[in-house]
Amino acid sequence: MKKDFLSLVDIDRHELEGIVSDAMRLKQMKSAGTVHEYLKGKSLGMIFEKASTRTRVSFEVGMTDLGGHALFLNPQDLQLGRGEEIRDTARALARYVDAIMIRAYEHATIEGFAHHSTVPIINGLSNTLHPCQVLADIMTLRERFSDLQDLKLAWIGDGNNVCNSWVLSAALTGMEVVVASPPRYRPKESLVEQARAAGGRIRIVADPEEAAQDADVLYTDIWVSMGDEQERAERLQAFRGYTIDSRLLARASPDAFVMHCLPAHRGEEITDEVMEGPQSIIWDQAENRLHAQKALLVHLIAGGMPSLK
Ligand code: CP
Ligand code: NVA
């Protein structure tokens, strides 16, 4: 039975622990130059409806590191762009490749692939969720904290796809997730309810200072996500006061870390000073996309890494 990764709710705590621990092992192996071709001869199809730097490169390099191969597929070059149905594309591609990663506007597009494909489908970002990002972020925090259970993460700004994934992760990690957003830009209510029903500790507030107070992690993302470009002017207006700057950072725990999934718009959601400051772990997050996704690919395609003797 194939397994998909469309959302963080597709894995349980035990699987999360396994993937994070494998990701850390893979990171060490790469740095030591140890061959780790756990997906030798396997292929990953990658469909991108939207732009990408990190997701595209980390999945492609990840497959190469693992002894496999990745194919970049632009929907405009596929028959999908000329009206071939998802159910037909998904079934045909699944006869060639061992997993498919999709970045799409509509989450339903990715669900459609998952429904019809016989190989694992990975959500590389939709308008609703970005689970691969949060998986890498959890790894990044686990490199610094042995237990995430009592940490407080303050999300400052747009309640977007990355924020929704953080909300859904709360029950898995045990972290408290406090979101400070203008009322119109809160995370999706149905997901907040789903996360709370699963035991997640989530608070939604309007005041960034309230969220940042004593937080262990401050997290933000761009105010204008891909697809929201026509709303740029009103969004810049609505998010005034939601910048992570040194004044807001001073509210957080003195040992707090600052995170951003990238790409950033310096001077909007985060200042240059904070991004380049000593509390920023933004570049580790970007790097860990590679290691976390490699562990995810091995988990989905090969059932995990061989255990340590
Ligand atoms: N964070 C992230 O997914 O970056 P890209 O859009 O560059 O893939
Ligand atoms: N929220 C952003 C994240 C990009 C990685 C977007 O969807 O454009």
mmCIF file of C-alpha atoms and ligand atoms in Angstrom:
data_model
loop_
_atom_site.group_PDB
_atom_site.id
_atom_site.type_symbol
_atom_site.label_atom_id
_atom_site.label_comp_id
_atom_site.label_asym_id
_atom_site.label_seq_id
_atom_site.Cartn_x
_atom_site.Cartn_y
_atom_site.Cartn_z
ATOM 1 C CA MET A 1 0.000 0.000 0.000
ATOM 2 C CA LYS A 2 1.623 3.259 -1.099
ATOM 3 C CA LYS A 3 1.910 6.101 1.374
ATOM 4 C CA ASP A 4 1.527 9.808 0.512
ATOM 5 C CA PHE A 5 2.791 12.940 2.267
ATOM 6 C CA LEU A 6 0.246 15.648 1.572
ATOM 7 C CA SER A 7 0.097 16.997 5.093
ATOM 8 C CA LEU A 8 1.782 16.506 8.468
ATOM 9 C CA VAL A 9 -1.285 14.559 9.578
ATOM 10 C CA ASP A 10 -0.205 11.819 7.164
ATOM 11 C CA ILE A 11 2.521 10.783 9.617
ATOM 12 C CA ASP A 12 2.336 9.942 13.322
ATOM 13 C CA ARG A 13 4.768 10.844 16.096
ATOM 14 C CA HIS A 14 6.699 7.618 15.680
ATOM 15 C CA GLU A 15 7.181 8.197 11.939
ATOM 16 C CA LEU A 16 8.161 11.825 12.550
ATOM 17 C CA GLU A 17 10.817 10.705 15.026
ATOM 18 C CA GLY A 18 12.104 8.125 12.547
ATOM 19 C CA ILE A 19 12.270 10.575 9.649
ATOM 20 C CA VAL A 20 14.015 13.254 11.729
ATOM 21 C CA SER A 21 16.521 10.774 13.083
ATOM 22 C CA ASP A 22 17.199 9.375 9.583
ATOM 23 C CA ALA A 23 17.576 12.937 8.287
ATOM 24 C CA MET A 24 20.250 13.617 10.909
ATOM 25 C CA ARG A 25 22.067 10.412 9.944
ATOM 26 C CA LEU A 26 21.875 11.313 6.249
ATOM 27 C CA LYS A 27 23.256 14.778 7.028
ATOM 28 C CA GLN A 28 26.240 13.217 8.798
ATOM 29 C CA MET A 29 26.773 10.710 5.986
ATOM 30 C CA LYS A 30 26.770 13.431 3.371
ATOM 31 C CA SER A 31 29.220 15.532 5.334
ATOM 32 C CA ALA A 32 31.501 12.505 5.890
ATOM 33 C CA GLY A 33 31.350 11.590 2.209
ATOM 34 C CA THR A 34 29.782 8.192 3.000
ATOM 35 C CA VAL A 35 27.865 6.707 0.081
ATOM 36 C CA HIS A 36 24.163 6.433 0.962
ATOM 37 C CA GLU A 37 22.472 5.234 -2.195
ATOM 38 C CA TYR A 38 19.303 3.938 -0.586
ATOM 39 C CA LEU A 39 17.234 4.778 -3.691
ATOM 40 C CA LYS A 40 19.568 3.439 -6.354
ATOM 41 C CA GLY A 41 17.792 3.230 -9.702
ATOM 42 C CA LYS A 42 14.650 5.010 -8.417
ATOM 43 C CA SER A 43 13.062 8.041 -10.086
ATOM 44 C CA LEU A 44 11.125 11.009 -8.709
ATOM 45 C CA GLY A 45 8.816 13.066 -10.955
ATOM 46 C CA MET A 46 8.592 16.723 -9.890
ATOM 47 C CA ILE A 47 5.702 18.863 -11.171
ATOM 48 C CA PHE A 48 5.949 22.593 -10.453
ATOM 49 C CA GLU A 49 2.974 24.862 -11.208
ATOM 50 C CA LYS A 50 4.756 27.638 -9.262
ATOM 51 C CA ALA A 51 8.310 28.934 -8.964
ATOM 52 C CA SER A 52 10.802 27.333 -6.585
ATOM 53 C CA THR A 53 14.455 27.552 -5.623
ATOM 54 C CA ARG A 54 14.850 25.419 -2.498
ATOM 55 C CA THR A 55 12.223 22.757 -3.068
ATOM 56 C CA ARG A 56 13.297 22.033 -6.617
ATOM 57 C CA VAL A 57 17.022 21.954 -5.954
ATOM 58 C CA SER A 58 16.829 20.051 -2.666
ATOM 59 C CA PHE A 59 14.600 17.304 -4.095
ATOM 60 C CA GLU A 60 16.727 16.988 -7.221
ATOM 61 C CA VAL A 61 20.064 16.906 -5.391
ATOM 62 C CA GLY A 62 18.504 14.651 -2.762
ATOM 63 C CA MET A 63 17.568 12.032 -5.334
ATOM 64 C CA THR A 64 21.044 12.207 -6.878
ATOM 65 C CA ASP A 65 22.661 11.759 -3.437
ATOM 66 C CA LEU A 66 20.465 8.707 -2.870
ATOM 67 C CA GLY A 67 21.588 7.112 -6.124
ATOM 68 C CA GLY A 68 18.351 7.925 -7.939
ATOM 69 C CA HIS A 69 17.156 10.472 -10.424
ATOM 70 C CA ALA A 70 14.685 13.369 -10.470
ATOM 71 C CA LEU A 71 12.762 14.748 -13.445
ATOM 72 C CA PHE A 72 11.639 18.369 -13.484
ATOM 73 C CA LEU A 73 8.232 18.533 -15.180
ATOM 74 C CA ASN A 74 6.729 21.860 -16.156
ATOM 75 C CA PRO A 75 2.944 21.459 -16.445
ATOM 76 C CA GLN A 76 3.031 23.686 -19.527
ATOM 77 C CA ASP A 77 5.256 21.122 -21.232
ATOM 78 C CA LEU A 78 3.118 18.184 -20.123
ATOM 79 C CA GLN A 79 -0.185 17.254 -21.749
ATOM 80 C CA LEU A 80 -1.707 18.448 -18.440
ATOM 81 C CA GLY A 81 -1.203 21.971 -19.821
ATOM 82 C CA ARG A 82 -3.330 21.005 -22.832
ATOM 83 C CA GLY A 83 -6.167 19.576 -20.805
ATOM 84 C CA GLU A 84 -5.158 15.984 -20.064
ATOM 85 C CA GLU A 85 -6.938 14.999 -16.872
ATOM 86 C CA ILE A 86 -5.109 14.570 -13.575
ATOM 87 C CA ARG A 87 -6.440 11.010 -13.228
ATOM 88 C CA ASP A 88 -4.889 10.040 -16.560
ATOM 89 C CA THR A 89 -1.591 11.880 -16.010
ATOM 90 C CA ALA A 90 -1.232 10.450 -12.506
ATOM 91 C CA ARG A 91 -1.791 6.858 -13.619
ATOM 92 C CA ALA A 92 0.564 7.137 -16.579
ATOM 93 C CA LEU A 93 3.390 8.806 -14.618
ATOM 94 C CA ALA A 94 3.061 6.204 -11.876
ATOM 95 C CA ARG A 95 4.004 3.539 -14.443
ATOM 96 C CA TYR A 96 7.415 5.234 -14.911
ATOM 97 C CA VAL A 97 8.488 6.840 -11.639
ATOM 98 C CA ASP A 98 8.680 5.667 -8.024
ATOM 99 C CA ALA A 99 7.219 8.828 -6.434
ATOM 100 C CA ILE A 100 5.822 12.175 -7.572
ATOM 101 C CA MET A 101 6.350 15.545 -5.895
ATOM 102 C CA ILE A 102 3.900 18.305 -6.826
ATOM 103 C CA ARG A 103 3.834 22.046 -6.143
ATOM 104 C CA ALA A 104 0.365 23.297 -7.095
ATOM 105 C CA TYR A 105 -1.965 26.196 -6.537
ATOM 106 C CA GLU A 106 -4.981 24.148 -5.482
ATOM 107 C CA HIS A 107 -4.505 21.558 -2.752
ATOM 108 C CA ALA A 108 -7.200 19.532 -4.540
ATOM 109 C CA THR A 109 -4.828 19.060 -7.490
ATOM 110 C CA ILE A 110 -2.358 17.249 -5.221
ATOM 111 C CA GLU A 111 -5.181 15.239 -3.625
ATOM 112 C CA GLY A 112 -6.313 14.274 -7.129
ATOM 113 C CA PHE A 113 -2.859 12.925 -7.923
ATOM 114 C CA ALA A 114 -2.779 11.061 -4.621
ATOM 115 C CA HIS A 115 -6.138 9.480 -5.335
ATOM 116 C CA HIS A 116 -5.194 8.196 -8.776
ATOM 117 C CA SER A 117 -1.465 7.479 -8.485
ATOM 118 C CA THR A 118 -0.181 4.067 -7.448
ATOM 119 C CA VAL A 119 3.117 5.609 -6.251
ATOM 120 C CA PRO A 120 3.622 7.995 -3.289
ATOM 121 C CA ILE A 121 2.647 11.641 -3.803
ATOM 122 C CA ILE A 122 4.516 14.389 -1.940
ATOM 123 C CA ASN A 123 3.086 17.871 -1.444
ATOM 124 C CA GLY A 124 5.840 20.328 -2.414
ATOM 125 C CA LEU A 125 3.544 23.253 -1.442
ATOM 126 C CA SER A 126 -0.067 24.105 -2.165
ATOM 127 C CA ASN A 127 -2.032 27.260 -1.430
ATOM 128 C CA THR A 128 -3.101 25.499 1.781
ATOM 129 C CA LEU A 129 -0.077 23.585 3.119
ATOM 130 C CA HIS A 130 3.715 23.254 2.919
ATOM 131 C CA PRO A 131 4.496 20.133 4.970
ATOM 132 C CA CYS A 132 8.035 19.525 3.611
ATOM 133 C CA GLN A 133 9.057 22.935 4.927
ATOM 134 C CA VAL A 134 7.785 22.255 8.427
ATOM 135 C CA LEU A 135 9.337 18.777 8.434
ATOM 136 C CA ALA A 136 12.752 20.373 7.770
ATOM 137 C CA ASP A 137 12.013 23.054 10.371
ATOM 138 C CA ILE A 138 11.216 20.443 13.006
ATOM 139 C CA MET A 139 14.554 18.767 12.228
ATOM 140 C CA THR A 140 16.259 22.169 12.549
ATOM 141 C CA LEU A 141 14.750 22.676 15.995
ATOM 142 C CA ARG A 142 15.569 19.112 17.054
ATOM 143 C CA GLU A 143 19.245 19.887 16.300
ATOM 144 C CA ARG A 144 19.010 22.473 19.071
ATOM 145 C CA PHE A 145 16.460 21.026 21.512
ATOM 146 C CA SER A 146 16.271 17.346 22.468
ATOM 147 C CA ASP A 147 12.581 17.749 23.249
ATOM 148 C CA LEU A 148 10.223 20.207 21.585
ATOM 149 C CA GLN A 149 7.337 19.479 23.981
ATOM 150 C CA ASP A 150 7.451 22.628 26.105
ATOM 151 C CA LEU A 151 8.585 25.114 23.479
ATOM 152 C CA LYS A 152 6.533 28.076 22.316
ATOM 153 C CA LEU A 153 6.638 29.012 18.648
ATOM 154 C CA ALA A 154 5.264 32.434 17.714
ATOM 155 C CA TRP A 155 4.159 32.794 14.111
ATOM 156 C CA ILE A 156 4.123 36.477 13.169
ATOM 157 C CA GLY A 157 2.269 37.660 10.047
ATOM 158 C CA ASP A 158 0.302 35.886 7.338
ATOM 159 C CA GLY A 159 -1.641 32.764 8.356
ATOM 160 C CA ASN A 160 -0.604 31.129 5.082
ATOM 161 C CA ASN A 161 0.319 27.638 3.843
ATOM 162 C CA VAL A 162 3.467 27.378 5.994
ATOM 163 C CA CYS A 163 1.535 28.660 9.027
ATOM 164 C CA ASN A 164 -1.261 26.127 8.418
ATOM 165 C CA SER A 165 1.327 23.361 8.409
ATOM 166 C CA TRP A 166 2.777 24.611 11.695
ATOM 167 C CA VAL A 167 -0.742 24.572 13.136
ATOM 168 C CA LEU A 168 -1.190 20.948 12.034
ATOM 169 C CA SER A 169 2.207 20.002 13.490
ATOM 170 C CA ALA A 170 1.295 21.087 17.010
ATOM 171 C CA ALA A 171 -0.163 17.753 18.076
ATOM 172 C CA LEU A 172 2.843 15.886 16.634
ATOM 173 C CA THR A 173 5.531 17.944 18.358
ATOM 174 C CA GLY A 174 3.696 19.075 21.490
ATOM 175 C CA MET A 175 4.899 22.639 20.893
ATOM 176 C CA GLU A 176 2.577 25.536 21.631
ATOM 177 C CA VAL A 177 1.912 27.427 18.379
ATOM 178 C CA VAL A 178 0.784 31.026 18.860
ATOM 179 C CA VAL A 179 -0.202 32.840 15.673
ATOM 180 C CA ALA A 180 -0.320 36.647 15.543
ATOM 181 C CA SER A 181 -2.112 37.776 12.374
ATOM 182 C CA PRO A 182 -4.476 40.535 11.343
ATOM 183 C CA PRO A 183 -8.005 39.028 11.639
ATOM 184 C CA ARG A 184 -8.482 38.679 7.858
ATOM 185 C CA TYR A 185 -5.253 36.718 7.479
ATOM 186 C CA ARG A 186 -5.598 34.044 10.138
ATOM 187 C CA PRO A 187 -4.773 30.387 9.488
ATOM 188 C CA LYS A 188 -7.600 28.268 8.094
ATOM 189 C CA GLU A 189 -10.203 27.808 10.839
ATOM 190 C CA SER A 190 -11.018 24.193 9.887
ATOM 191 C CA LEU A 191 -7.331 23.274 10.231
ATOM 192 C CA VAL A 192 -7.061 25.033 13.600
ATOM 193 C CA GLU A 193 -10.063 23.000 14.797
ATOM 194 C CA GLN A 194 -8.592 19.798 13.374
ATOM 195 C CA ALA A 195 -5.276 20.473 15.114
ATOM 196 C CA ARG A 196 -6.955 21.265 18.435
ATOM 197 C CA ALA A 197 -9.096 18.123 18.185
ATOM 198 C CA ALA A 198 -5.856 16.127 17.788
ATOM 199 C CA GLY A 199 -4.488 17.701 20.990
ATOM 200 C CA GLY A 200 -2.506 20.591 19.510
ATOM 201 C CA ARG A 201 -1.994 23.680 21.647
ATOM 202 C CA ILE A 202 -2.816 26.605 19.352
ATOM 203 C CA ARG A 203 -3.578 30.227 20.176
ATOM 204 C CA ILE A 204 -4.618 32.833 17.618
ATOM 205 C CA VAL A 205 -4.075 36.477 18.589
ATOM 206 C CA ALA A 206 -3.858 39.820 16.812
ATOM 207 C CA ASP A 207 -0.969 41.358 18.765
ATOM 208 C CA PRO A 208 2.558 40.335 17.633
ATOM 209 C CA GLU A 209 4.010 41.382 20.983
ATOM 210 C CA GLU A 210 1.648 39.082 22.852
ATOM 211 C CA ALA A 211 2.681 36.181 20.617
ATOM 212 C CA ALA A 212 6.400 36.967 20.830
ATOM 213 C CA GLN A 213 6.444 37.291 24.618
ATOM 214 C CA ASP A 214 8.886 34.695 26.036
ATOM 215 C CA ALA A 215 8.689 32.658 22.819
ATOM 216 C CA ASP A 216 11.447 30.140 22.049
ATOM 217 C CA VAL A 217 11.023 30.575 18.304
ATOM 218 C CA LEU A 218 9.861 33.516 16.204
ATOM 219 C CA TYR A 219 8.796 32.482 12.703
ATOM 220 C CA THR A 220 7.644 34.512 9.740
ATOM 221 C CA ASP A 221 7.108 34.256 5.989
ATOM 222 C CA ILE A 222 6.457 36.690 3.136
ATOM 223 C CA TRP A 223 3.263 38.729 3.296
ATOM 224 C CA VAL A 224 2.471 38.156 -0.385
ATOM 225 C CA SER A 225 2.580 34.458 -1.221
ATOM 226 C CA MET A 226 2.670 33.083 -4.750
ATOM 227 C CA GLY A 227 -0.755 33.641 -6.238
ATOM 228 C CA ASP A 228 -1.579 36.628 -3.956
ATOM 229 C CA GLU A 229 0.335 39.196 -6.026
ATOM 230 C CA GLN A 230 -2.747 41.202 -6.983
ATOM 231 C CA GLU A 231 -3.413 41.820 -3.249
ATOM 232 C CA ARG A 232 0.053 43.245 -2.612
ATOM 233 C CA ALA A 233 -0.952 46.835 -1.746
ATOM 234 C CA GLU A 234 -3.693 45.883 0.715
ATOM 235 C CA ARG A 235 -1.524 43.204 2.289
ATOM 236 C CA LEU A 236 1.398 45.590 2.891
ATOM 237 C CA GLN A 237 -1.080 47.873 4.622
ATOM 238 C CA ALA A 238 -2.688 45.098 6.697
ATOM 239 C CA PHE A 239 0.636 43.655 7.924
ATOM 240 C CA ARG A 240 2.123 46.935 9.129
ATOM 241 C CA GLY A 241 3.396 46.302 12.658
ATOM 242 C CA TYR A 242 3.960 42.577 12.019
ATOM 243 C CA THR A 243 7.653 42.863 11.131
ATOM 244 C CA ILE A 244 10.112 40.743 13.108
ATOM 245 C CA ASP A 245 12.602 43.413 14.126
ATOM 246 C CA SER A 246 15.029 43.671 17.035
ATOM 247 C CA ARG A 247 12.363 45.296 19.213
ATOM 248 C CA LEU A 248 9.965 42.357 18.752
ATOM 249 C CA LEU A 249 12.809 39.873 19.148
ATOM 250 C CA ALA A 250 13.674 41.467 22.503
ATOM 251 C CA ARG A 251 10.241 40.316 23.773
ATOM 252 C CA ALA A 252 11.101 36.682 23.110
ATOM 253 C CA SER A 253 13.225 34.440 25.332
ATOM 254 C CA PRO A 254 16.869 35.652 25.334
ATOM 255 C CA ASP A 255 17.828 32.306 23.739
ATOM 256 C CA ALA A 256 15.101 32.454 21.103
ATOM 257 C CA PHE A 257 15.743 31.449 17.510
ATOM 258 C CA VAL A 258 14.399 33.241 14.436
ATOM 259 C CA MET A 259 13.105 31.195 11.519
ATOM 260 C CA HIS A 260 11.917 32.005 8.004
ATOM 261 C CA CYS A 261 11.139 29.490 5.257
ATOM 262 C CA LEU A 262 12.450 31.826 2.525
ATOM 263 C CA PRO A 263 12.266 33.556 0.125
ATOM 264 C CA ALA A 264 12.319 36.708 2.310
ATOM 265 C CA HIS A 265 11.389 40.283 1.601
ATOM 266 C CA ARG A 266 13.809 42.078 3.891
ATOM 267 C CA GLY A 267 12.311 45.222 5.343
ATOM 268 C CA GLU A 268 8.787 43.807 5.146
ATOM 269 C CA GLU A 269 8.160 40.734 7.326
ATOM 270 C CA ILE A 270 11.711 40.700 8.760
ATOM 271 C CA THR A 271 14.513 43.217 9.070
ATOM 272 C CA ASP A 272 17.909 42.724 7.536
ATOM 273 C CA GLU A 273 19.435 43.031 11.016
ATOM 274 C CA VAL A 274 17.396 40.159 12.484
ATOM 275 C CA MET A 275 17.854 37.972 9.417
ATOM 276 C CA GLU A 276 21.628 38.341 9.617
ATOM 277 C CA GLY A 277 21.720 38.377 13.424
ATOM 278 C CA PRO A 278 23.087 35.672 15.766
ATOM 279 C CA GLN A 279 19.649 34.258 16.594
ATOM 280 C CA SER A 280 18.776 33.496 12.970
ATOM 281 C CA ILE A 281 18.808 29.809 11.993
ATOM 282 C CA ILE A 282 17.339 30.510 8.568
ATOM 283 C CA TRP A 283 20.190 29.029 6.513
ATOM 284 C CA ASP A 284 20.133 25.805 8.538
ATOM 285 C CA GLN A 285 16.442 25.528 7.732
ATOM 286 C CA ALA A 286 17.194 25.898 4.045
ATOM 287 C CA GLU A 287 19.942 23.269 4.211
ATOM 288 C CA ASN A 288 17.804 20.842 6.166
ATOM 289 C CA ARG A 289 15.207 20.777 3.389
ATOM 290 C CA LEU A 290 17.715 18.515 1.631
ATOM 291 C CA HIS A 291 18.308 16.110 4.509
ATOM 292 C CA ALA A 292 14.704 15.943 5.739
ATOM 293 C CA GLN A 293 13.316 15.319 2.257
ATOM 294 C CA LYS A 294 15.917 12.624 1.589
ATOM 295 C CA ALA A 295 14.749 10.849 4.744
ATOM 296 C CA LEU A 296 11.135 11.340 3.656
ATOM 297 C CA LEU A 297 11.848 9.891 0.194
ATOM 298 C CA VAL A 298 13.573 6.852 1.689
ATOM 299 C CA HIS A 299 10.649 6.429 4.101
ATOM 300 C CA LEU A 300 7.996 6.604 1.373
ATOM 301 C CA ILE A 301 9.796 4.709 -1.405
ATOM 302 C CA ALA A 302 11.902 2.152 0.495
ATOM 303 C CA GLY A 303 10.142 1.954 3.876
ATOM 304 C CA GLY A 304 12.981 3.684 5.764
ATOM 305 C CA MET A 305 16.729 3.384 6.223
ATOM 306 C CA PRO A 306 18.349 0.156 7.440
ATOM 307 C CA SER A 307 18.481 0.360 11.217
ATOM 308 C CA LEU A 308 21.745 0.890 13.061
ATOM 309 C CA LYS A 309 23.244 -2.258 14.483
HETATM 310 N N1 CP B 1 10.836 27.540 1.218
HETATM 311 C C1 CP B 1 10.605 27.108 -0.053
HETATM 312 O O1 CP B 1 9.809 26.200 -0.309
HETATM 313 O O2 CP B 1 11.339 27.748 -1.004
HETATM 314 P P1 CP B 1 11.165 27.641 -2.587
HETATM 315 O O3 CP B 1 9.866 28.339 -2.930
HETATM 316 O O4 CP B 1 12.361 28.322 -3.126
HETATM 317 O O5 CP B 1 11.080 26.190 -2.973
HETATM 318 N N1 NVA B 2 4.038 31.229 1.643
HETATM 319 C C1 NVA B 2 4.999 31.251 0.580
HETATM 320 C C2 NVA B 2 6.012 30.193 0.838
HETATM 321 C C3 NVA B 2 7.018 29.995 -0.211
HETATM 322 C C4 NVA B 2 7.966 28.877 0.094
HETATM 323 C C5 NVA B 2 4.291 31.071 -0.762
HETATM 324 O O1 NVA B 2 3.373 30.239 -0.821
HETATM 325 O O2 NVA B 2 4.644 31.743 -1.732
#
